[in-house]
PDB file of C-alpha atoms in Angstrom:
ATOM      1  CA  MET A   1      82.753   9.858 138.815  1.00  0.00           C
ATOM      2  CA  GLU A   2      79.290  11.047 137.420  1.00  0.00           C
ATOM      3  CA  THR A   3      77.342  14.425 137.386  1.00  0.00           C
ATOM      4  CA  PRO A   4      75.276  14.554 141.292  1.00  0.00           C
ATOM      5  CA  ALA A   5      71.763  14.544 141.151  1.00  0.00           C
ATOM      6  CA  HIS A   6      71.282  17.682 143.547  1.00  0.00           C
ATOM      7  CA  LEU A   7      73.988  19.048 140.610  1.00  0.00           C
ATOM      8  CA  ILE A   8      71.539  18.527 138.130  1.00  0.00           C
ATOM      9  CA  ASN A   9      68.275  19.137 140.131  1.00  0.00           C
ATOM     10  CA  ASP A  10      69.987  22.917 141.064  1.00  0.00           C
ATOM     11  CA  THR A  11      70.780  23.593 137.465  1.00  0.00           C
ATOM     12  CA  LEU A  12      67.235  22.843 136.146  1.00  0.00           C
ATOM     13  CA  ASP A  13      65.718  24.503 139.478  1.00  0.00           C
ATOM     14  CA  LYS A  14      68.069  27.865 137.833  1.00  0.00           C
ATOM     15  CA  VAL A  15      66.871  27.458 134.534  1.00  0.00           C
ATOM     16  CA  LYS A  16      63.200  27.088 135.198  1.00  0.00           C
ATOM     17  CA  VAL A  17      63.205  30.519 136.691  1.00  0.00           C
ATOM     18  CA  MET A  18      65.214  32.211 134.183  1.00  0.00           C
ATOM     19  CA  LEU A  19      63.155  30.986 131.502  1.00  0.00           C
ATOM     20  CA  ASP A  20      60.119  31.992 132.814  1.00  0.00           C
ATOM     21  CA  THR A  21      61.401  35.570 133.216  1.00  0.00           C
ATOM     22  CA  SER A  22      62.801  36.030 130.322  1.00  0.00           C
ATOM     23  CA  PHE A  23      61.132  33.234 127.816  1.00  0.00           C
ATOM     24  CA  PRO A  24      57.426  32.728 129.521  1.00  0.00           C
ATOM     25  CA  ASP A  25      56.290  30.840 126.167  1.00  0.00           C
ATOM     26  CA  TYR A  26      58.451  28.424 126.344  1.00  0.00           C
ATOM     27  CA  LEU A  27      57.382  24.370 126.371  1.00  0.00           C
ATOM     28  CA  THR A  28      58.871  22.042 128.469  1.00  0.00           C
ATOM     29  CA  PHE A  29      59.399  18.468 126.658  1.00  0.00           C
ATOM     30  CA  ASP A  30      61.023  16.442 129.545  1.00  0.00           C
ATOM     31  CA  ASN A  31      62.218  17.243 133.315  1.00  0.00           C
ATOM     32  CA  TYR A  32      65.181  18.330 131.233  1.00  0.00           C
ATOM     33  CA  THR A  33      64.513  19.989 128.284  1.00  0.00           C
ATOM     34  CA  PHE A  34      62.298  23.101 126.999  1.00  0.00           C
ATOM     35  CA  THR A  35      61.692  24.866 123.806  1.00  0.00           C
ATOM     36  CA  ILE A  36      61.809  28.919 122.762  1.00  0.00           C
ATOM     37  CA  GLY A  37      60.305  29.369 119.176  1.00  0.00           C
ATOM     38  CA  ARG A  38      61.895  32.252 117.550  1.00  0.00           C
ATOM     39  CA  GLY A  39      60.987  33.950 114.517  1.00  0.00           C
ATOM     40  CA  SER A  40      61.726  30.993 111.396  1.00  0.00           C
ATOM     41  CA  THR A  41      63.561  28.644 114.397  1.00  0.00           C
ATOM     42  CA  GLN A  42      62.859  26.810 117.399  1.00  0.00           C
ATOM     43  CA  VAL A  43      66.065  26.798 120.432  1.00  0.00           C
ATOM     44  CA  MET A  44      65.869  23.887 122.513  1.00  0.00           C
ATOM     45  CA  ILE A  45      67.698  23.697 125.738  1.00  0.00           C
ATOM     46  CA  ILE A  46      68.756  20.910 127.233  1.00  0.00           C
ATOM     47  CA  ILE A  47      70.235  19.836 130.722  1.00  0.00           C
ATOM     48  CA  ARG A  48      73.145  17.339 130.789  1.00  0.00           C
ATOM     49  CA  PRO A  49      75.351  15.563 132.847  1.00  0.00           C
ATOM     50  CA  PHE A  50      78.758  17.243 132.696  1.00  0.00           C
ATOM     51  CA  ASN A  51      81.279  15.764 135.404  1.00  0.00           C
ATOM     52  CA  GLU A  52      81.354  15.828 139.196  1.00  0.00           C
ATOM     53  CA  THR A  53      80.998  19.562 139.673  1.00  0.00           C
ATOM     54  CA  ASP A  54      79.035  20.846 136.495  1.00  0.00           C
ATOM     55  CA  THR A  55      76.307  20.198 134.172  1.00  0.00           C
ATOM     56  CA  CYS A  56      76.021  20.998 130.654  1.00  0.00           C
ATOM     57  CA  ILE A  57      72.723  23.525 129.263  1.00  0.00           C
ATOM     58  CA  GLU A  58      73.321  23.068 125.392  1.00  0.00           C
ATOM     59  CA  CYS A  59      71.341  24.994 123.549  1.00  0.00           C
ATOM     60  CA  ILE A  60      70.469  23.710 120.027  1.00  0.00           C
ATOM     61  CA  SER A  61      68.413  24.963 116.742  1.00  0.00           C
ATOM     62  CA  ASN A  62      67.170  22.669 114.014  1.00  0.00           C
ATOM     63  CA  VAL A  63      68.297  24.948 111.067  1.00  0.00           C
ATOM     64  CA  VAL A  64      67.449  23.167 108.068  1.00  0.00           C
ATOM     65  CA  ILE A  65      65.842  19.408 107.503  1.00  0.00           C
ATOM     66  CA  GLY A  66      66.071  17.726 104.232  1.00  0.00           C
ATOM     67  CA  ALA A  67      69.307  20.273 102.473  1.00  0.00           C
ATOM     68  CA  LYS A  68      71.146  18.193  99.739  1.00  0.00           C
ATOM     69  CA  ILE A  69      74.448  17.998 102.062  1.00  0.00           C
ATOM     70  CA  THR A  70      77.090  19.014  98.716  1.00  0.00           C
ATOM     71  CA  ASN A  71      80.513  19.392  99.582  1.00  0.00           C
ATOM     72  CA  ASP A  72      79.729  23.110  98.747  1.00  0.00           C
ATOM     73  CA  LEU A  73      77.533  23.213 101.815  1.00  0.00           C
ATOM     74  CA  MET A  74      79.879  21.854 103.793  1.00  0.00           C
ATOM     75  CA  ARG A  75      82.622  24.137 102.959  1.00  0.00           C
ATOM     76  CA  PHE A  76      80.657  26.826 103.710  1.00  0.00           C
ATOM     77  CA  LEU A  77      79.061  25.581 107.173  1.00  0.00           C
ATOM     78  CA  LEU A  78      82.727  24.844 108.232  1.00  0.00           C
ATOM     79  CA  ARG A  79      83.992  28.414 107.312  1.00  0.00           C
ATOM     80  CA  LYS A  80      80.760  29.937 108.785  1.00  0.00           C
ATOM     81  CA  ASN A  81      82.275  27.732 112.271  1.00  0.00           C
ATOM     82  CA  ALA A  82      85.567  29.759 112.337  1.00  0.00           C
ATOM     83  CA  GLU A  83      83.826  32.968 111.596  1.00  0.00           C
ATOM     84  CA  LEU A  84      81.184  32.968 114.163  1.00  0.00           C
ATOM     85  CA  HIS A  85      82.323  33.909 117.916  1.00  0.00           C
ATOM     86  CA  PHE A  86      80.897  30.801 119.286  1.00  0.00           C
ATOM     87  CA  GLY A  87      78.450  27.974 118.314  1.00  0.00           C
ATOM     88  CA  ALA A  88      79.157  25.686 115.982  1.00  0.00           C
ATOM     89  CA  PHE A  89      76.743  24.367 112.871  1.00  0.00           C
ATOM     90  CA  GLY A  90      76.485  20.113 112.714  1.00  0.00           C
ATOM     91  CA  LEU A  91      75.081  16.961 111.075  1.00  0.00           C
ATOM     92  CA  LEU A  92      72.848  15.225 112.995  1.00  0.00           C
ATOM     93  CA  PHE A  93      72.339  11.475 111.511  1.00  0.00           C
ATOM     94  CA  ASP A  94      70.069  12.141 109.794  1.00  0.00           C
ATOM     95  CA  ASP A  95      71.690  14.949 107.585  1.00  0.00           C
ATOM     96  CA  THR A  96      69.455  17.417 109.605  1.00  0.00           C
ATOM     97  CA  ILE A  97      71.462  20.836 109.750  1.00  0.00           C
ATOM     98  CA  ILE A  98      71.583  22.473 113.064  1.00  0.00           C
ATOM     99  CA  PHE A  99      73.398  25.143 115.211  1.00  0.00           C
ATOM    100  CA  SER A 100      74.348  24.776 118.798  1.00  0.00           C
ATOM    101  CA  HIS A 101      76.193  25.769 122.346  1.00  0.00           C
ATOM    102  CA  SER A 102      76.766  24.618 125.292  1.00  0.00           C
ATOM    103  CA  ILE A 103      77.673  26.539 128.362  1.00  0.00           C
ATOM    104  CA  ALA A 104      78.682  25.538 132.119  1.00  0.00           C
ATOM    105  CA  GLY A 105      75.304  24.614 133.870  1.00  0.00           C
ATOM    106  CA  ALA A 106      76.175  25.095 137.815  1.00  0.00           C
ATOM    107  CA  ASN A 107      77.006  28.074 138.292  1.00  0.00           C
ATOM    108  CA  VAL A 108      74.792  30.011 135.477  1.00  0.00           C
ATOM    109  CA  ASP A 109      73.482  33.451 135.431  1.00  0.00           C
ATOM    110  CA  MET A 110      70.864  34.864 133.744  1.00  0.00           C
ATOM    111  CA  ASN A 111      72.401  37.216 131.201  1.00  0.00           C
ATOM    112  CA  GLU A 112      74.754  33.822 130.006  1.00  0.00           C
ATOM    113  CA  LEU A 113      71.732  31.912 129.424  1.00  0.00           C
ATOM    114  CA  VAL A 114      69.429  34.693 127.807  1.00  0.00           C
ATOM    115  CA  THR A 115      72.262  35.823 125.526  1.00  0.00           C
ATOM    116  CA  THR A 116      72.818  32.051 124.349  1.00  0.00           C
ATOM    117  CA  ILE A 117      69.250  31.279 123.944  1.00  0.00           C
ATOM    118  CA  HIS A 118      68.981  34.953 121.635  1.00  0.00           C
ATOM    119  CA  SER A 119      72.474  34.017 119.607  1.00  0.00           C
ATOM    120  CA  VAL A 120      71.715  30.444 119.035  1.00  0.00           C
ATOM    121  CA  ALA A 121      68.432  31.891 117.721  1.00  0.00           C
ATOM    122  CA  ILE A 122      69.552  34.412 115.557  1.00  0.00           C
ATOM    123  CA  ILE A 123      72.271  32.623 113.989  1.00  0.00           C
ATOM    124  CA  ALA A 124      69.394  29.670 113.213  1.00  0.00           C
ATOM    125  CA  ASP A 125      67.003  32.071 112.114  1.00  0.00           C
ATOM    126  CA  TYR A 126      69.145  33.981 109.529  1.00  0.00           C
ATOM    127  CA  TYR A 127      71.290  31.062 107.962  1.00  0.00           C
ATOM    128  CA  ASP A 128      68.134  29.052 107.713  1.00  0.00           C
ATOM    129  CA  ASP A 129      67.030  31.053 105.027  1.00  0.00           C
ATOM    130  CA  GLU A 130      70.936  31.235 103.255  1.00  0.00           C
ATOM    131  CA  ILE A 131      70.818  26.980 103.513  1.00  0.00           C
ATOM    132  CA  VAL A 132      67.402  26.378 101.738  1.00  0.00           C
ATOM    133  CA  ARG A 133      68.619  28.654  99.216  1.00  0.00           C
ATOM    134  CA  MET A 134      72.089  26.997  98.564  1.00  0.00           C
ATOM    135  CA  ALA A 135      71.145  23.861  99.225  1.00  0.00           C
ATOM    136  CA  GLY A 136      67.388  23.443  99.286  1.00  0.00           C
ATOM    137  CA  GLY A 137      65.160  21.668 102.423  1.00  0.00           C
ATOM    138  CA  LYS A 138      62.895  23.321 105.095  1.00  0.00           C
ATOM    139  CA  ARG A 139      63.452  25.544 108.172  1.00  0.00           C
ATOM    140  CA  ALA A 140      62.187  24.494 111.489  1.00  0.00           C
ATOM    141  CA  ILE A 141      59.405  26.848 110.835  1.00  0.00           C
ATOM    142  CA  ASP A 142      58.433  25.046 107.512  1.00  0.00           C
ATOM    143  CA  VAL A 143      58.730  21.765 109.120  1.00  0.00           C
ATOM    144  CA  GLY A 144      54.855  19.913 108.763  1.00  0.00           C
ATOM    145  CA  ASN A 145      53.712  22.754 106.567  1.00  0.00           C
ATOM    146  CA  SER A 146      52.478  21.655 103.375  1.00  0.00           C
ATOM    147  CA  ASP A 147      54.296  22.334 100.459  1.00  0.00           C
TER     148      ASP A 147
END
């Protein structure tokens, strides 16, 4: 069974109010995607279907683009995944290193969403410099900037 449209729309309405209050500089990319810039990173907030009674709010940050993906880097990221309280590093199809964390959306509250966004931003902003030192590449803020 699919997530009913009214649950997705209700979550969208709640998230917009929370973003208006806590992150008034956010950008909207389509009906279900928002972006917030913090430090050297950006956090995308995506509202997705989950199940018949809930939605999912994904908070994703592109940490480093164009890093040399080595066994040492992968081991480092996997160890960090084990150490961090929530969320995880991952690789996209083009080897972009991301950090993401998802929360349930139907009953989300302000504290939960704001804490998730801040935490993803802080972790991505901290580790992007460390990963670039280890494996090269560019931080989100550096993409598109000339060398």
